[in-house]
PDB file of C-alpha atoms in Angstrom:
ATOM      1  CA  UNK Y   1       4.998-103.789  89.198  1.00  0.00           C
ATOM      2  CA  UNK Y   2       1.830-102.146  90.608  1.00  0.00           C
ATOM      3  CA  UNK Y   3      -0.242-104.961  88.285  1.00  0.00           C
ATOM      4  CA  UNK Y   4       1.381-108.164  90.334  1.00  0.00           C
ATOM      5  CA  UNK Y   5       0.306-106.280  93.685  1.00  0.00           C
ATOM      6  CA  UNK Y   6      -3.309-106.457  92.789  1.00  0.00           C
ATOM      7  CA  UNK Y   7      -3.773-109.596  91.316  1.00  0.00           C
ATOM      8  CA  UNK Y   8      -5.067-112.651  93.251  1.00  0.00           C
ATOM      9  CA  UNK Y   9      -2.941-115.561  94.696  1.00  0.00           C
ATOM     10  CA  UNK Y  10      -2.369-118.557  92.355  1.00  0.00           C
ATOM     11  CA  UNK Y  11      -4.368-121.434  93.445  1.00  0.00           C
ATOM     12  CA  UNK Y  12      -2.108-124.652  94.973  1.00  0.00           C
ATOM     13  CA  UNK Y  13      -0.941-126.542  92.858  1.00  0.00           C
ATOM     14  CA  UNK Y  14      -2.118-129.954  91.881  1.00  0.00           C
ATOM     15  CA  UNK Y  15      -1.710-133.248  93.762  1.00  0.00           C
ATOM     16  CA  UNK Y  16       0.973-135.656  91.436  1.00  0.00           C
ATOM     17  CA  UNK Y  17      -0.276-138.704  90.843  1.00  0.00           C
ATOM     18  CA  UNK Y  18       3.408-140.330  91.687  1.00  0.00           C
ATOM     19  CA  UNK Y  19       3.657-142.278  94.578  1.00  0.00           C
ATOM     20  CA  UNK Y  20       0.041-143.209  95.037  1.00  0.00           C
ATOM     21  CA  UNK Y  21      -1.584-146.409  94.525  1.00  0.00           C
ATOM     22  CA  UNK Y  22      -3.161-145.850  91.382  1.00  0.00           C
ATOM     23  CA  UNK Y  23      -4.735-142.767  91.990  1.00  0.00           C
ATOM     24  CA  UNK Y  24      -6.848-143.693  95.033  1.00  0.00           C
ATOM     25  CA  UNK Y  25      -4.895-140.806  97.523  1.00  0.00           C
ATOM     26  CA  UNK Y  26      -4.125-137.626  97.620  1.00  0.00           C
ATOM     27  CA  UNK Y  27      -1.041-135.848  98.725  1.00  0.00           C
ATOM     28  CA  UNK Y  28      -2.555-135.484 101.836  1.00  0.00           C
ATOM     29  CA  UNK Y  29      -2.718-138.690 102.881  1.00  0.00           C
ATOM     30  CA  UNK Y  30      -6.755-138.495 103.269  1.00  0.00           C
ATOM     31  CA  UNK Y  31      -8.812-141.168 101.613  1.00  0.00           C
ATOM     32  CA  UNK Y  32     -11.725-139.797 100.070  1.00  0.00           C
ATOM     33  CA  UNK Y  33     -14.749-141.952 100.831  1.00  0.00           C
ATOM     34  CA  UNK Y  34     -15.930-143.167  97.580  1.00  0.00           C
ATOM     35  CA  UNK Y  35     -12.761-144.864  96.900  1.00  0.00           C
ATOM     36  CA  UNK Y  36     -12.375-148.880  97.375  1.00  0.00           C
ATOM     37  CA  UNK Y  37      -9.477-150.912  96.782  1.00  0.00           C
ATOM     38  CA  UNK Y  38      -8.840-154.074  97.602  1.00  0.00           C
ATOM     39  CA  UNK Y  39      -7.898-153.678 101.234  1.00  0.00           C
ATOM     40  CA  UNK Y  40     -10.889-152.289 101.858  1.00  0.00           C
ATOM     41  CA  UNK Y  41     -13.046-155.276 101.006  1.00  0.00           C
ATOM     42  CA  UNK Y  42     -11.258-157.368 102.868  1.00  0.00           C
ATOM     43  CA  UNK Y  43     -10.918-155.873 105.973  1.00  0.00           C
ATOM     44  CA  UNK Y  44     -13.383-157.201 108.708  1.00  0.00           C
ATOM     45  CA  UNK Y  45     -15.645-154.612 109.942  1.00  0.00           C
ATOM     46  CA  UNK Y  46     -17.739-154.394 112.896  1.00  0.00           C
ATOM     47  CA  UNK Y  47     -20.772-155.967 112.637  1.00  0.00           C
ATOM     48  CA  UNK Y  48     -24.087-153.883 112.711  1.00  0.00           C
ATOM     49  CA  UNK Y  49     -26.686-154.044 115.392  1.00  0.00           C
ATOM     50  CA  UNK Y  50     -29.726-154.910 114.940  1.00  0.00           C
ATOM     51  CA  UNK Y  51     -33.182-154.724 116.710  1.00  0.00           C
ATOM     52  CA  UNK Y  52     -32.367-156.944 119.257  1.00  0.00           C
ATOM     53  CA  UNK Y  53     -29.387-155.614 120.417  1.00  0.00           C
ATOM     54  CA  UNK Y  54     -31.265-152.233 120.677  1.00  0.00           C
ATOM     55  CA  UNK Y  55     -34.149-153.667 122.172  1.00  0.00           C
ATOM     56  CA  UNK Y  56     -31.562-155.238 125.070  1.00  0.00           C
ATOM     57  CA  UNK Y  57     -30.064-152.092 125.148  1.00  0.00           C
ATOM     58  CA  UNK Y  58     -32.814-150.434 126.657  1.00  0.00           C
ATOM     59  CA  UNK Y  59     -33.619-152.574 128.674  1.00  0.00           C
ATOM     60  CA  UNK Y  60     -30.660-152.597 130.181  1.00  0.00           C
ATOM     61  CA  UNK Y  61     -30.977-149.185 130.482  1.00  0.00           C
ATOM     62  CA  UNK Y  62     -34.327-149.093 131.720  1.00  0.00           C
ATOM     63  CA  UNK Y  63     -33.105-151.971 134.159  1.00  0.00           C
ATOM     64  CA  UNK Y  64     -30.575-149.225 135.164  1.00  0.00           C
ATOM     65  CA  UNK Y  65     -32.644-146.515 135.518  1.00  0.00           C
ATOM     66  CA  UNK Y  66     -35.011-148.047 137.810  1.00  0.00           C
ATOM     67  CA  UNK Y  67     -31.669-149.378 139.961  1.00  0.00           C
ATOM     68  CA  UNK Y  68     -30.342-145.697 140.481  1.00  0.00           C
ATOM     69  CA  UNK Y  69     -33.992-144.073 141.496  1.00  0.00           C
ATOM     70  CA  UNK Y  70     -35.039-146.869 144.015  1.00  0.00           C
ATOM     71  CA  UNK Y  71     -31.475-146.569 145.798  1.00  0.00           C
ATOM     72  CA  UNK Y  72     -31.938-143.447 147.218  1.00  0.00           C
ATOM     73  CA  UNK Y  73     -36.102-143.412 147.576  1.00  0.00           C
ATOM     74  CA  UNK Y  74     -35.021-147.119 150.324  1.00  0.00           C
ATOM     75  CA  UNK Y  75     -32.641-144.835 151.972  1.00  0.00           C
ATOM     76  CA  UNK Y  76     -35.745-142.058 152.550  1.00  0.00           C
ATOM     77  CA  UNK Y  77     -38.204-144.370 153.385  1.00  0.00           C
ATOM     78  CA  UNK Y  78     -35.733-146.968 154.953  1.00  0.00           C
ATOM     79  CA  UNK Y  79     -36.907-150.071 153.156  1.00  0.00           C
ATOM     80  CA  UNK Y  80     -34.201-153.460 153.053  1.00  0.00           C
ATOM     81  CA  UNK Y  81     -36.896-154.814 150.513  1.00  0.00           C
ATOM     82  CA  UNK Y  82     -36.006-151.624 148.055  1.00  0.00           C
ATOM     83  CA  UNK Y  83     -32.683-151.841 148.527  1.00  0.00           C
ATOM     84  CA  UNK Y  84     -32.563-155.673 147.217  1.00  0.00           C
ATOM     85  CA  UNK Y  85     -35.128-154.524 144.532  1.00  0.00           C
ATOM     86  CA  UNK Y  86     -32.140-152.123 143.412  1.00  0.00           C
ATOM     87  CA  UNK Y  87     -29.658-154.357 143.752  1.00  0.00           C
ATOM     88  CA  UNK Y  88     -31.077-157.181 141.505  1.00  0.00           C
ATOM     89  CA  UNK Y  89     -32.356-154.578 139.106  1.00  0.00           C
ATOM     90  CA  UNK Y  90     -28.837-153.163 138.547  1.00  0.00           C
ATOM     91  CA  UNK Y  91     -27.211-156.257 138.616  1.00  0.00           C
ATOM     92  CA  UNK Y  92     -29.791-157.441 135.535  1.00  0.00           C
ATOM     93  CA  UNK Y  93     -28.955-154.754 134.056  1.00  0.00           C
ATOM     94  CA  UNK Y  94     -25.352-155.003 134.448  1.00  0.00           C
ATOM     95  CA  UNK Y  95     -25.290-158.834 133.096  1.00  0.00           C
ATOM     96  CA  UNK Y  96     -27.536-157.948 130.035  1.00  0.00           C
ATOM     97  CA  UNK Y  97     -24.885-154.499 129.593  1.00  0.00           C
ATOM     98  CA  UNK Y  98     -21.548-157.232 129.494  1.00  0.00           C
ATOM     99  CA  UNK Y  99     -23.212-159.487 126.887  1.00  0.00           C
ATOM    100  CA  UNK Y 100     -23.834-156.283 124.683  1.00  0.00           C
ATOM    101  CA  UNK Y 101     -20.144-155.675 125.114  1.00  0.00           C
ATOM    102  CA  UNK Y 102     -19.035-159.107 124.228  1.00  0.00           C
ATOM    103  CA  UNK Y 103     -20.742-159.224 120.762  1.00  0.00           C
ATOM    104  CA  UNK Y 104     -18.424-155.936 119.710  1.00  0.00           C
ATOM    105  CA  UNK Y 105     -20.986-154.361 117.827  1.00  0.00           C
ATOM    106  CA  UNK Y 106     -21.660-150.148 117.330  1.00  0.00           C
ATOM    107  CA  UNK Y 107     -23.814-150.376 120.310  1.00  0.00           C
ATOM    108  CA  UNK Y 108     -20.835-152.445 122.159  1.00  0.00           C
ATOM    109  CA  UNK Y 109     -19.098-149.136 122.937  1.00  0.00           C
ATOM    110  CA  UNK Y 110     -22.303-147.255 124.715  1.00  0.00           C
ATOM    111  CA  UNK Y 111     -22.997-150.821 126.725  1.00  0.00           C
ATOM    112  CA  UNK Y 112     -19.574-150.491 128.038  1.00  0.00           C
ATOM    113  CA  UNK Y 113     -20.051-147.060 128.567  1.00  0.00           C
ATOM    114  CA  UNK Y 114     -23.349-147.798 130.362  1.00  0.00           C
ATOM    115  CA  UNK Y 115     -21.687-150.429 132.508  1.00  0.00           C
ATOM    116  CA  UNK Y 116     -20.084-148.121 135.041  1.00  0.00           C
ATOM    117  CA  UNK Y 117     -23.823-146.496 135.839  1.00  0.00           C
ATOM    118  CA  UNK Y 118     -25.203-150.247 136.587  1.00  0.00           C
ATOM    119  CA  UNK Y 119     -21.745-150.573 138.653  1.00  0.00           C
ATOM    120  CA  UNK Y 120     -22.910-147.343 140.337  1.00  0.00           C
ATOM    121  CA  UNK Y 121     -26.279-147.507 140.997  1.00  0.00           C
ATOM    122  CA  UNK Y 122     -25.809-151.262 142.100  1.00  0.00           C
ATOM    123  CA  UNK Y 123     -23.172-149.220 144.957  1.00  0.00           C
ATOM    124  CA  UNK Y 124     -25.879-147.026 146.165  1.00  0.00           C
ATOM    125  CA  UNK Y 125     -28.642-149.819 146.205  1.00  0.00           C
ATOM    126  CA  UNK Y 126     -25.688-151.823 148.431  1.00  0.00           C
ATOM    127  CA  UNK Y 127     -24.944-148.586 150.669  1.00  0.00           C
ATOM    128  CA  UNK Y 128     -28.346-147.548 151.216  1.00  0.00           C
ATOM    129  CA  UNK Y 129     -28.797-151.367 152.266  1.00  0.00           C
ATOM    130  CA  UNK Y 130     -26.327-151.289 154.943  1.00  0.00           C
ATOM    131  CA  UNK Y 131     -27.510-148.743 156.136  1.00  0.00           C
ATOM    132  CA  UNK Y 132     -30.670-149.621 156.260  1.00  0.00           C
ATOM    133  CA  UNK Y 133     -29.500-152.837 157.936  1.00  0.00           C
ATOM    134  CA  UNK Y 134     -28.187-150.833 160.801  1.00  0.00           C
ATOM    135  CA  UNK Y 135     -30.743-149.053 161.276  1.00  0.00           C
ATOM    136  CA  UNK Y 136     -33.299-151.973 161.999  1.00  0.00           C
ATOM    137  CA  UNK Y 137     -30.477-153.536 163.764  1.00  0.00           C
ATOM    138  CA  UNK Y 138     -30.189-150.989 166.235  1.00  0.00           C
ATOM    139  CA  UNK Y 139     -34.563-150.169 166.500  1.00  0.00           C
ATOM    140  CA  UNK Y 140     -35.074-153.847 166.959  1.00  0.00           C
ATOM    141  CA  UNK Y 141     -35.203-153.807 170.270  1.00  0.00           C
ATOM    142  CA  UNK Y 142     -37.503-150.489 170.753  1.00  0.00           C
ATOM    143  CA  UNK Y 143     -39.622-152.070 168.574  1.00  0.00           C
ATOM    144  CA  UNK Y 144     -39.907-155.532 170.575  1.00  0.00           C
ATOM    145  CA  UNK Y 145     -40.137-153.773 173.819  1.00  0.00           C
ATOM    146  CA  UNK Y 146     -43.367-151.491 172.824  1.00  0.00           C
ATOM    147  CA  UNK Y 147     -44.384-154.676 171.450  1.00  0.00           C
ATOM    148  CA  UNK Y 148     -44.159-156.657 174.868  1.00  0.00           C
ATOM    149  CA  UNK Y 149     -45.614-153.961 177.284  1.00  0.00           C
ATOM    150  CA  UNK Y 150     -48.273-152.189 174.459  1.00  0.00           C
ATOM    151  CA  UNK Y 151     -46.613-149.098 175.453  1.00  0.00           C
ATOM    152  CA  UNK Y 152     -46.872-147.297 171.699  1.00  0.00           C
ATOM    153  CA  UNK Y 153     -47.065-143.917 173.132  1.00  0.00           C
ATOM    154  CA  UNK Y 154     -43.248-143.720 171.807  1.00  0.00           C
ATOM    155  CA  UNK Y 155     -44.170-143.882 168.618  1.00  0.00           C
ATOM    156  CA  UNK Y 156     -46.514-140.928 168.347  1.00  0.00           C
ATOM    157  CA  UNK Y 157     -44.776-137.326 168.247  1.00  0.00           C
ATOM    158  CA  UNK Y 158     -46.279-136.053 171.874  1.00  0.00           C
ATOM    159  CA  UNK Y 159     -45.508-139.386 173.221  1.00  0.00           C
ATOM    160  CA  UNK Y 160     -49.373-140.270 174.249  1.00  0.00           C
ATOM    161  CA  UNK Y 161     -50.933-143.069 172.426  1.00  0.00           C
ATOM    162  CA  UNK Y 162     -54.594-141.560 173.433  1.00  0.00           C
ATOM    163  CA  UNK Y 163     -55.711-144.774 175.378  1.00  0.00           C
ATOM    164  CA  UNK Y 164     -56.546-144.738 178.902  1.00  0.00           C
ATOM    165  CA  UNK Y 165     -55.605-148.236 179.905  1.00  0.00           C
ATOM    166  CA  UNK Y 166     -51.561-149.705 179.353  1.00  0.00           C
ATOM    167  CA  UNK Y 167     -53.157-153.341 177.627  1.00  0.00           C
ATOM    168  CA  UNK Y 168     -52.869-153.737 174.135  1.00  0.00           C
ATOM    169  CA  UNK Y 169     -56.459-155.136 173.332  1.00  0.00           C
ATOM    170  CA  UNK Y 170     -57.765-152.335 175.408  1.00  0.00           C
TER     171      UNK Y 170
END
């Protein structure tokens, strides 16, 4: 009695061969890699990319990159021109990102992935626009009326412009 206490546990016992197709499965229901039947060749897998498809893959994201950084520098230095430049780089971006998608290859599954950056940069590019739309809306007429009168003293912090005379050519 003392003997069975010590002695180690019997290993599992082995998978029967009954009820699998020809030996191809275990028990377990896990297919080991190495084995092929015939379902296996004729199942259609995903086709593989190749160097184009990572080539337009990073350019797209490249494309993208250069969308999300140039939204928020037109906000700082209030530019329309940036903004556009963001806009039309995300939206290239975006275009090349959905053909990627369509060809449902490994890389297929990142570009769709990727799409929702281009869909958010392209957002802050359009944001930053307005804004910077409202912003020249509203200056506009400052800006004319220092214009007319070559009064620029406004524009300088202590509000002098360092001229004697009020003419613009001096």
């Amino acid at each position: 009695m003392t003997e069975d206490k010590h002695r180690p546990p019997e290993p599992p016992p082995a998978p029967s061969q009954e009820g699998t197709d020809n030996g191809n499965q275990d028990t377990s229901g896990f297919r080991r890699p190495t084995d092929l039947d015939s379902r296996d060749l004729q199942s259609p897998r995903m086709p593989q990319p190749n160097m184009n498809d990572a080539r337009e893959f990073k350019t797209a994201q490249n494309f993208i990159l250069a969308a999300s950084i140039i939204g928020p520098i037109s906000l700082i230095l209030a530019s329309l021109l940036f903004s556009a430049i963001g806009i039309v780089c995300g939206y290239i971006g975006f275009r090349k990102l959905k053909a990627l998608e369509a060809k449902r290859s490994e890389i297929s599954a990142a570009a769709g992935r990727m799409k929702r950056s281009a869909i958010f940069a392209m957002a802050v590019c359009g944001v930053t626009g307005v804004l910077n739309l409202a912003l020249v809306w509203m200056l506009f007429p400052t800006f004319m009326g220092m214009v007319e009168s070559g009064d620029y003293g406004g524009l300088l912090p202590g509000g002098s412009t360092g001229a004697e005379t009020n003419s613009t050519w001096g």
